[in-house]
């Protein structure tokens, strides 16, 4: 409104605010509790069918909490009588992943890393849902590892803007609608990225199993997942193409984030850098350990391969990109051994058959994939940039309304 009066907030990064807004500490208007973690060795305190118990890992960007992966037993409740977090409360993470928020749609307990703000008819928790990231999180300290941390006193004494209750509700209602629109646009970009990634893999699969000549005579490969291959191609075991050998052990403390020394590759790709190297050359690497085992990476020059990845040392001359992309198409993860830590057996995967074209065709396929995949990757990058721009736009919209710069 043109006649709206403003006053200085006294907060430099905010500046002027509407005259009827209050600048106060969280503790003057909001009450919150923190949770608990039962002794891990006492199984009688946990019950997956008991009262839901939410930890920080379950605040993952979703607005509402409707279930939990763990539960607290009646035995624990009888012994310790913990305070229940009522449906409609706002959960706020204040350790490690500071600033994650969600509103619970069920009664539950939380662990000690979550602050639960209780709902009431005197406040609008939906407004705090949006404003907390700009006010409470400002009070966070960084520990020696650079992670943000809050404690209960820092939360209570955080300075927050507190508009009249009707204004809070209008802001929350508006931001619900506006942010949903922005999120829908971001989700559309995510869907298109997923489609592009599927298309990219289909391009790779078609090239390494069928070749580039659409008129070539075909024959049965003998492998159901491949179907037919060009009649002049061979089906050969991986072990006839390369020697597969796990890398060498290295401690986590030896691996540094700074780009000093040589790249270190583990089960999921690049892990960091080390002062020494175990290999020198151009190789395809297979992730051997972890949920992503079977993934393919490439190493060039001097590098260190850990014992969680497998280096493919050529036995015969072949085109590296063709070889690596063929391995990727084989989806080696499907051969992982089920356990707490999934892993690949080198002895098992080296026996698997792959379609092998002549060297000249391998080169042609690699050149084609370089060009085609670069085009697709560029499209994916553009979509990702749009997502990041939408995220920044969403932040700016929230900031403008929770600080009174714009009115609903």
Coordinates of C-alpha atoms in Angstrom, one line a residue:
X1 CA 0.0 0.0 0.0
X2 CA 1.2 3.5 -0.8
X3 CA 0.3 4.8 2.6
X4 CA 1.9 2.0 4.5
X5 CA 4.3 3.2 7.2
X6 CA 7.7 1.7 7.8
X7 CA 10.3 1.7 10.6
X8 CA 13.9 0.7 10.9
X9 CA 14.2 -2.9 12.0
X10 CA 17.6 -2.3 13.5
X11 CA 18.8 -5.3 11.6
X12 CA 21.3 -4.1 8.8
X13 CA 20.6 -7.0 6.4
X14 CA 16.8 -6.3 6.6
X15 CA 16.5 -2.6 6.9
X16 CA 13.0 -1.1 6.9
X17 CA 10.0 -3.1 7.9
X18 CA 6.2 -2.4 8.2
X19 CA 5.5 -0.3 11.3
X20 CA 3.1 -2.8 12.8
X21 CA 5.7 -5.7 12.6
X22 CA 7.5 -6.6 15.8
X23 CA 11.3 -7.4 16.1
X24 CA 11.6 -9.9 18.8
X25 CA 13.4 -13.1 20.0
X26 CA 12.0 -16.5 19.2
X27 CA 11.4 -17.3 22.9
X28 CA 9.0 -14.4 23.2
X29 CA 6.4 -16.0 20.9
X30 CA 7.4 -19.6 20.2
X31 CA 7.6 -22.6 22.5
X32 CA 9.6 -25.6 21.4
X33 CA 10.8 -28.9 22.8
X34 CA 13.6 -31.3 21.7
X35 CA 13.6 -35.0 21.5
X36 CA 15.7 -38.0 22.6
X37 CA 17.4 -41.2 21.4
X38 CA 16.9 -44.4 23.4
X39 CA 20.0 -46.5 24.2
X40 CA 20.9 -48.3 21.0
X41 CA 21.8 -51.5 22.9
X42 CA 18.3 -51.7 24.4
X43 CA 16.1 -53.2 21.8
X44 CA 13.0 -53.2 24.0
X45 CA 12.8 -49.4 23.6
X46 CA 12.3 -49.6 19.9
X47 CA 9.2 -51.0 18.1
X48 CA 8.6 -50.4 14.4
X49 CA 4.9 -50.6 15.1
X50 CA 5.2 -48.3 18.1
X51 CA 4.8 -44.5 18.3
X52 CA 6.5 -42.9 15.3
X53 CA 10.0 -41.5 16.1
X54 CA 11.5 -39.1 13.6
X55 CA 15.2 -38.3 13.1
X56 CA 17.0 -35.6 11.2
X57 CA 17.4 -37.9 8.2
X58 CA 13.6 -37.9 7.6
X59 CA 13.5 -34.1 7.1
X60 CA 14.4 -34.4 3.4
X61 CA 12.7 -31.4 1.8
X62 CA 9.2 -32.7 1.9
X63 CA 6.7 -30.3 3.6
X64 CA 4.8 -32.8 5.7
X65 CA 5.8 -35.7 7.9
X66 CA 3.2 -38.5 7.6
X67 CA 5.2 -41.5 8.8
X68 CA 8.5 -42.6 10.3
X69 CA 10.9 -45.4 9.6
X70 CA 11.3 -46.2 13.4
X71 CA 9.0 -46.3 16.4
X72 CA 9.3 -46.1 20.2
X73 CA 7.9 -48.9 22.3
X74 CA 5.3 -48.6 25.0
X75 CA 8.0 -49.8 27.4
X76 CA 10.2 -46.7 26.8
X77 CA 7.1 -44.4 27.2
X78 CA 6.2 -46.1 30.5
X79 CA 9.8 -45.8 31.9
X80 CA 10.7 -42.3 30.8
X81 CA 7.4 -40.6 30.0
X82 CA 8.8 -38.5 27.1
X83 CA 6.8 -35.5 25.8
X84 CA 4.8 -36.3 22.6
X85 CA 5.0 -33.9 19.7
X86 CA 1.5 -33.1 18.6
X87 CA 0.1 -33.2 15.1
X88 CA 0.5 -29.8 13.4
X89 CA 3.8 -29.0 15.1
X90 CA 6.8 -27.6 13.1
X91 CA 10.0 -29.6 13.1
X92 CA 13.2 -27.8 12.7
X93 CA 16.7 -29.4 12.5
X94 CA 19.4 -27.6 14.4
X95 CA 22.3 -30.0 14.2
X96 CA 24.3 -31.0 11.1
X97 CA 21.7 -30.2 8.5
X98 CA 20.6 -26.9 10.0
X99 CA 17.4 -25.4 8.8
X100 CA 15.5 -28.4 7.5
X101 CA 11.8 -27.9 8.3
X102 CA 8.6 -29.9 8.1
X103 CA 5.2 -29.9 9.6
X104 CA 4.0 -33.2 11.2
X105 CA 0.6 -34.5 10.3
X106 CA 0.8 -37.2 13.0
X107 CA 1.6 -37.4 16.7
X108 CA 5.2 -38.5 17.2
X109 CA 8.5 -38.3 19.0
X110 CA 11.8 -36.8 17.7
X111 CA 15.4 -37.2 18.4
X112 CA 17.5 -34.6 20.1
X113 CA 18.6 -32.9 16.8
X114 CA 15.1 -31.6 16.1
X115 CA 13.2 -28.7 17.7
X116 CA 9.5 -29.1 17.7
X117 CA 7.5 -25.9 17.7
X118 CA 4.0 -26.3 19.1
X119 CA 1.0 -25.0 17.2
X120 CA -1.4 -22.6 18.8
X121 CA -4.2 -20.1 17.9
X122 CA -1.8 -17.2 18.7
X123 CA 0.9 -17.9 16.2
X124 CA 1.1 -19.1 12.6
X125 CA 3.6 -21.9 12.3
X126 CA 3.3 -21.9 8.5
X127 CA 4.8 -18.4 8.6
X128 CA 7.7 -19.7 10.8
X129 CA 8.1 -22.5 8.3
X130 CA 9.1 -19.9 5.7
X131 CA 10.8 -17.3 7.9
X132 CA 13.0 -19.6 10.0
X133 CA 15.7 -20.1 7.4
X134 CA 16.3 -16.4 7.3
X135 CA 16.2 -15.7 11.0
X136 CA 16.9 -18.7 13.2
X137 CA 19.6 -20.1 10.9
X138 CA 21.5 -16.7 11.1
X139 CA 22.4 -17.6 14.6
X140 CA 24.2 -20.8 13.7
X141 CA 27.8 -21.3 14.5
X142 CA 30.3 -23.3 12.5
X143 CA 32.3 -26.1 14.1
X144 CA 35.9 -26.9 13.2
X145 CA 34.7 -28.9 10.2
X146 CA 32.7 -26.0 8.7
X147 CA 29.3 -27.6 9.6
X148 CA 26.6 -25.3 11.0
X149 CA 25.4 -26.0 14.5
X150 CA 22.7 -24.5 16.7
X151 CA 21.7 -25.2 20.3
X152 CA 18.5 -24.4 22.3
X153 CA 19.8 -21.1 23.6
X154 CA 20.8 -19.9 20.2
X155 CA 17.3 -20.8 18.8
X156 CA 15.5 -19.1 21.7
X157 CA 17.5 -15.9 21.3
X158 CA 17.4 -15.7 17.5
X159 CA 15.9 -12.4 16.3
X160 CA 12.8 -12.8 14.2
X161 CA 10.2 -10.6 12.6
X162 CA 6.8 -11.1 14.0
X163 CA 3.9 -9.5 11.9
X164 CA 0.4 -9.4 13.2
X165 CA -1.2 -12.8 13.1
X166 CA -3.6 -12.1 10.2
X167 CA -0.6 -10.8 8.2
X168 CA 1.4 -14.0 9.1
X169 CA -1.4 -16.1 7.8
X170 CA -1.8 -14.1 4.5
X171 CA 2.0 -14.4 3.9
X172 CA 1.9 -18.1 4.6
X173 CA -1.1 -18.7 2.3
X174 CA 0.5 -16.7 -0.5
X175 CA 3.8 -18.4 -0.2
X176 CA 2.1 -21.8 -0.2
X177 CA 0.6 -21.0 -3.6
X178 CA 3.6 -19.2 -5.0
X179 CA 6.2 -21.8 -3.9
X180 CA 4.0 -24.7 -5.2
X181 CA 4.0 -23.0 -8.6
X182 CA 7.8 -22.7 -8.6
X183 CA 8.2 -26.2 -7.3
X184 CA 6.0 -27.5 -10.1
X185 CA 8.2 -25.7 -12.7
X186 CA 11.3 -27.2 -11.1
X187 CA 9.8 -30.7 -11.0
X188 CA 9.0 -30.4 -14.7
X189 CA 12.7 -29.7 -15.4
X190 CA 13.7 -32.7 -13.2
X191 CA 11.3 -34.8 -15.3
X192 CA 12.9 -33.6 -18.5
X193 CA 16.4 -34.3 -17.1
X194 CA 15.3 -37.9 -16.2
X195 CA 14.0 -38.3 -19.8
X196 CA 17.2 -37.0 -21.3
X197 CA 19.3 -39.4 -19.2
X198 CA 17.1 -42.3 -20.3
X199 CA 17.5 -41.1 -23.9
X200 CA 21.3 -40.8 -23.5
X201 CA 21.5 -44.4 -22.2
X202 CA 19.3 -45.7 -25.0
X203 CA 21.7 -44.0 -27.5
X204 CA 24.7 -45.6 -25.9
X205 CA 23.0 -49.0 -25.7
X206 CA 22.0 -48.9 -29.3
X207 CA 25.5 -47.9 -30.5
X208 CA 27.4 -50.5 -28.5
X209 CA 25.1 -53.4 -29.2
X210 CA 23.8 -52.7 -32.8
X211 CA 26.6 -50.5 -34.2
X212 CA 26.1 -47.4 -36.4
X213 CA 25.2 -49.1 -39.7
X214 CA 21.4 -49.5 -39.9
X215 CA 21.6 -51.8 -42.9
X216 CA 24.2 -54.3 -41.6
X217 CA 23.3 -58.0 -41.5
X218 CA 22.5 -59.2 -38.0
X219 CA 22.8 -62.4 -35.9
X220 CA 21.6 -63.6 -32.5
X221 CA 24.1 -62.7 -29.8
X222 CA 23.0 -65.5 -27.5
X223 CA 22.4 -63.0 -24.7
X224 CA 18.8 -62.1 -24.1
X225 CA 19.5 -58.5 -22.9
X226 CA 21.4 -57.8 -26.2
X227 CA 19.3 -59.6 -28.8
X228 CA 20.9 -59.3 -32.2
X229 CA 24.3 -57.9 -33.0
X230 CA 26.0 -57.2 -36.4
X231 CA 26.9 -60.6 -37.9
X232 CA 30.7 -59.8 -38.1
X233 CA 30.9 -58.9 -34.4
X234 CA 32.1 -61.3 -31.7
X235 CA 30.7 -62.1 -28.2
X236 CA 33.7 -62.3 -25.9
X237 CA 34.2 -62.7 -22.2
X238 CA 35.4 -59.5 -20.4
X239 CA 38.4 -61.4 -19.2
X240 CA 39.6 -61.9 -22.8
X241 CA 39.6 -58.1 -23.3
X242 CA 41.1 -56.9 -20.0
X243 CA 42.6 -58.0 -16.7
X244 CA 40.4 -56.9 -13.9
X245 CA 42.3 -56.0 -10.7
X246 CA 41.2 -54.2 -7.5
X247 CA 43.1 -51.2 -6.4
X248 CA 45.2 -50.6 -3.3
X249 CA 44.0 -49.8 0.1
X250 CA 44.4 -46.2 1.4
X251 CA 43.1 -44.6 4.6
X252 CA 40.5 -41.9 4.6
X253 CA 42.8 -39.6 6.4
X254 CA 45.3 -39.8 3.5
X255 CA 42.7 -38.5 1.0
X256 CA 42.5 -34.7 0.8
X257 CA 39.9 -32.5 -0.8
X258 CA 42.4 -30.0 -2.1
X259 CA 43.5 -30.7 -5.7
X260 CA 47.1 -31.4 -4.7
X261 CA 48.8 -34.6 -5.8
X262 CA 46.9 -37.2 -7.8
X263 CA 43.2 -38.1 -8.2
X264 CA 42.0 -41.0 -5.9
X265 CA 39.2 -43.2 -7.3
X266 CA 37.0 -45.3 -5.1
X267 CA 33.8 -47.4 -5.6
X268 CA 31.7 -44.3 -6.5
X269 CA 34.3 -42.4 -8.6
X270 CA 36.6 -39.5 -7.6
X271 CA 37.1 -39.3 -3.8
X272 CA 39.8 -36.7 -3.5
X273 CA 43.6 -36.4 -3.9
X274 CA 46.7 -38.2 -2.6
X275 CA 50.4 -37.4 -2.7
X276 CA 51.2 -40.8 -4.4
X277 CA 49.8 -42.7 -7.4
X278 CA 49.2 -46.4 -8.0
X279 CA 48.7 -46.3 -11.8
X280 CA 49.6 -44.2 -14.8
X281 CA 47.6 -44.4 -18.0
X282 CA 44.1 -44.3 -19.5
X283 CA 41.8 -46.9 -18.0
X284 CA 38.2 -47.8 -17.4
X285 CA 37.3 -48.3 -13.7
X286 CA 34.5 -50.4 -12.3
X287 CA 33.1 -49.5 -8.8
X288 CA 33.5 -52.7 -6.7
X289 CA 31.9 -51.7 -3.4
X290 CA 28.9 -49.8 -2.2
X291 CA 25.3 -49.2 -3.4
X292 CA 26.6 -47.9 -6.8
X293 CA 28.9 -50.8 -7.4
X294 CA 29.2 -51.6 -11.1
X295 CA 29.3 -47.9 -12.1
X296 CA 31.9 -46.9 -14.7
X297 CA 34.5 -44.1 -14.5
X298 CA 37.5 -43.2 -16.5
X299 CA 41.0 -42.4 -15.2
X300 CA 43.7 -40.6 -17.2
X301 CA 47.3 -40.1 -16.4
X302 CA 48.6 -40.7 -12.9
X303 CA 46.0 -41.7 -10.3
X304 CA 45.4 -43.9 -7.2
X305 CA 42.8 -46.7 -7.4
X306 CA 41.5 -47.8 -4.0
X307 CA 40.5 -51.4 -3.2
X308 CA 36.9 -50.3 -3.7
X309 CA 37.3 -50.0 -7.5
X310 CA 38.6 -52.3 -10.2
X311 CA 41.0 -51.2 -12.9
X312 CA 40.6 -52.7 -16.3
X313 CA 44.1 -53.3 -17.8
X314 CA 43.8 -54.0 -21.6
X315 CA 44.9 -57.4 -22.8
X316 CA 44.2 -56.5 -26.4
X317 CA 44.0 -53.2 -28.2
X318 CA 40.6 -51.5 -27.9
X319 CA 39.0 -48.1 -27.8
X320 CA 38.6 -47.0 -24.2
X321 CA 35.3 -45.1 -24.5
X322 CA 33.7 -47.9 -26.4
X323 CA 34.9 -50.5 -23.8
X324 CA 33.7 -48.4 -20.8
X325 CA 30.3 -47.6 -22.3
X326 CA 29.8 -51.2 -23.2
X327 CA 30.5 -52.2 -19.6
X328 CA 28.0 -49.4 -18.5
X329 CA 25.4 -50.9 -20.7
X330 CA 25.9 -54.3 -19.2
X331 CA 24.6 -52.9 -15.9
X332 CA 27.1 -54.8 -13.8
X333 CA 25.4 -53.7 -10.6
X334 CA 22.9 -56.5 -11.2
X335 CA 25.7 -59.0 -10.3
X336 CA 26.4 -57.5 -6.9
X337 CA 26.3 -59.8 -3.9
X338 CA 23.6 -59.0 -1.4
X339 CA 24.9 -57.9 2.0
X340 CA 25.1 -54.9 4.4
X341 CA 27.8 -53.5 2.0
X342 CA 26.9 -54.5 -1.6
X343 CA 29.9 -55.6 -3.7
X344 CA 31.0 -57.1 -7.0
X345 CA 33.0 -60.3 -7.3
X346 CA 35.7 -59.8 -10.0
X347 CA 35.7 -63.5 -10.6
X348 CA 32.0 -63.3 -11.4
X349 CA 31.9 -60.3 -13.7
X350 CA 35.0 -61.2 -15.8
X351 CA 33.2 -64.2 -17.2
X352 CA 30.3 -62.0 -18.6
X353 CA 30.1 -61.7 -22.3
X354 CA 30.2 -58.4 -24.2
X355 CA 29.7 -57.7 -27.9
X356 CA 33.0 -56.7 -29.6
X357 CA 33.1 -55.0 -33.0
X358 CA 36.4 -54.5 -35.0
X359 CA 38.7 -51.8 -33.7
X360 CA 37.8 -49.3 -36.5
X361 CA 34.1 -49.6 -35.5
X362 CA 34.9 -49.2 -31.9
X363 CA 36.6 -45.9 -32.8
X364 CA 33.6 -44.8 -34.9
X365 CA 31.2 -45.7 -32.0
X366 CA 33.4 -43.7 -29.5
X367 CA 33.5 -40.7 -31.8
X368 CA 29.7 -40.8 -32.3
X369 CA 29.0 -41.1 -28.6
X370 CA 31.4 -38.3 -27.8
X371 CA 29.4 -36.0 -30.0
X372 CA 25.9 -37.2 -29.3
X373 CA 26.4 -37.5 -25.5
X374 CA 27.9 -34.0 -25.4
X375 CA 24.8 -32.6 -27.0
X376 CA 22.5 -34.4 -24.5
X377 CA 24.7 -33.4 -21.6
X378 CA 24.5 -29.7 -22.7
X379 CA 20.7 -30.0 -22.7
X380 CA 20.8 -31.5 -19.2
X381 CA 23.1 -28.8 -18.0
X382 CA 20.6 -26.1 -19.3
X383 CA 17.8 -27.8 -17.4
X384 CA 19.9 -28.0 -14.3
X385 CA 20.7 -24.3 -14.5
X386 CA 17.0 -23.6 -14.8
X387 CA 16.4 -25.6 -11.6
X388 CA 19.1 -23.6 -9.8
X389 CA 17.6 -20.4 -11.0
X390 CA 14.1 -21.4 -9.8
X391 CA 15.6 -22.3 -6.4
X392 CA 17.2 -18.9 -6.1
X393 CA 14.0 -17.2 -7.3
X394 CA 12.0 -19.1 -4.7
X395 CA 14.4 -18.0 -1.9
X396 CA 14.1 -14.4 -3.1
X397 CA 10.3 -14.5 -3.1
X398 CA 10.2 -15.9 0.4
X399 CA 12.7 -13.3 1.7
X400 CA 10.7 -10.4 0.2
X401 CA 7.5 -11.4 1.9
X402 CA 8.8 -12.6 5.3
X403 CA 10.8 -9.4 5.7
X404 CA 7.9 -7.1 4.7
X405 CA 9.6 -5.9 1.5
X406 CA 6.5 -6.9 -0.4
X407 CA 2.9 -7.1 0.8
X408 CA 0.3 -9.8 -0.1

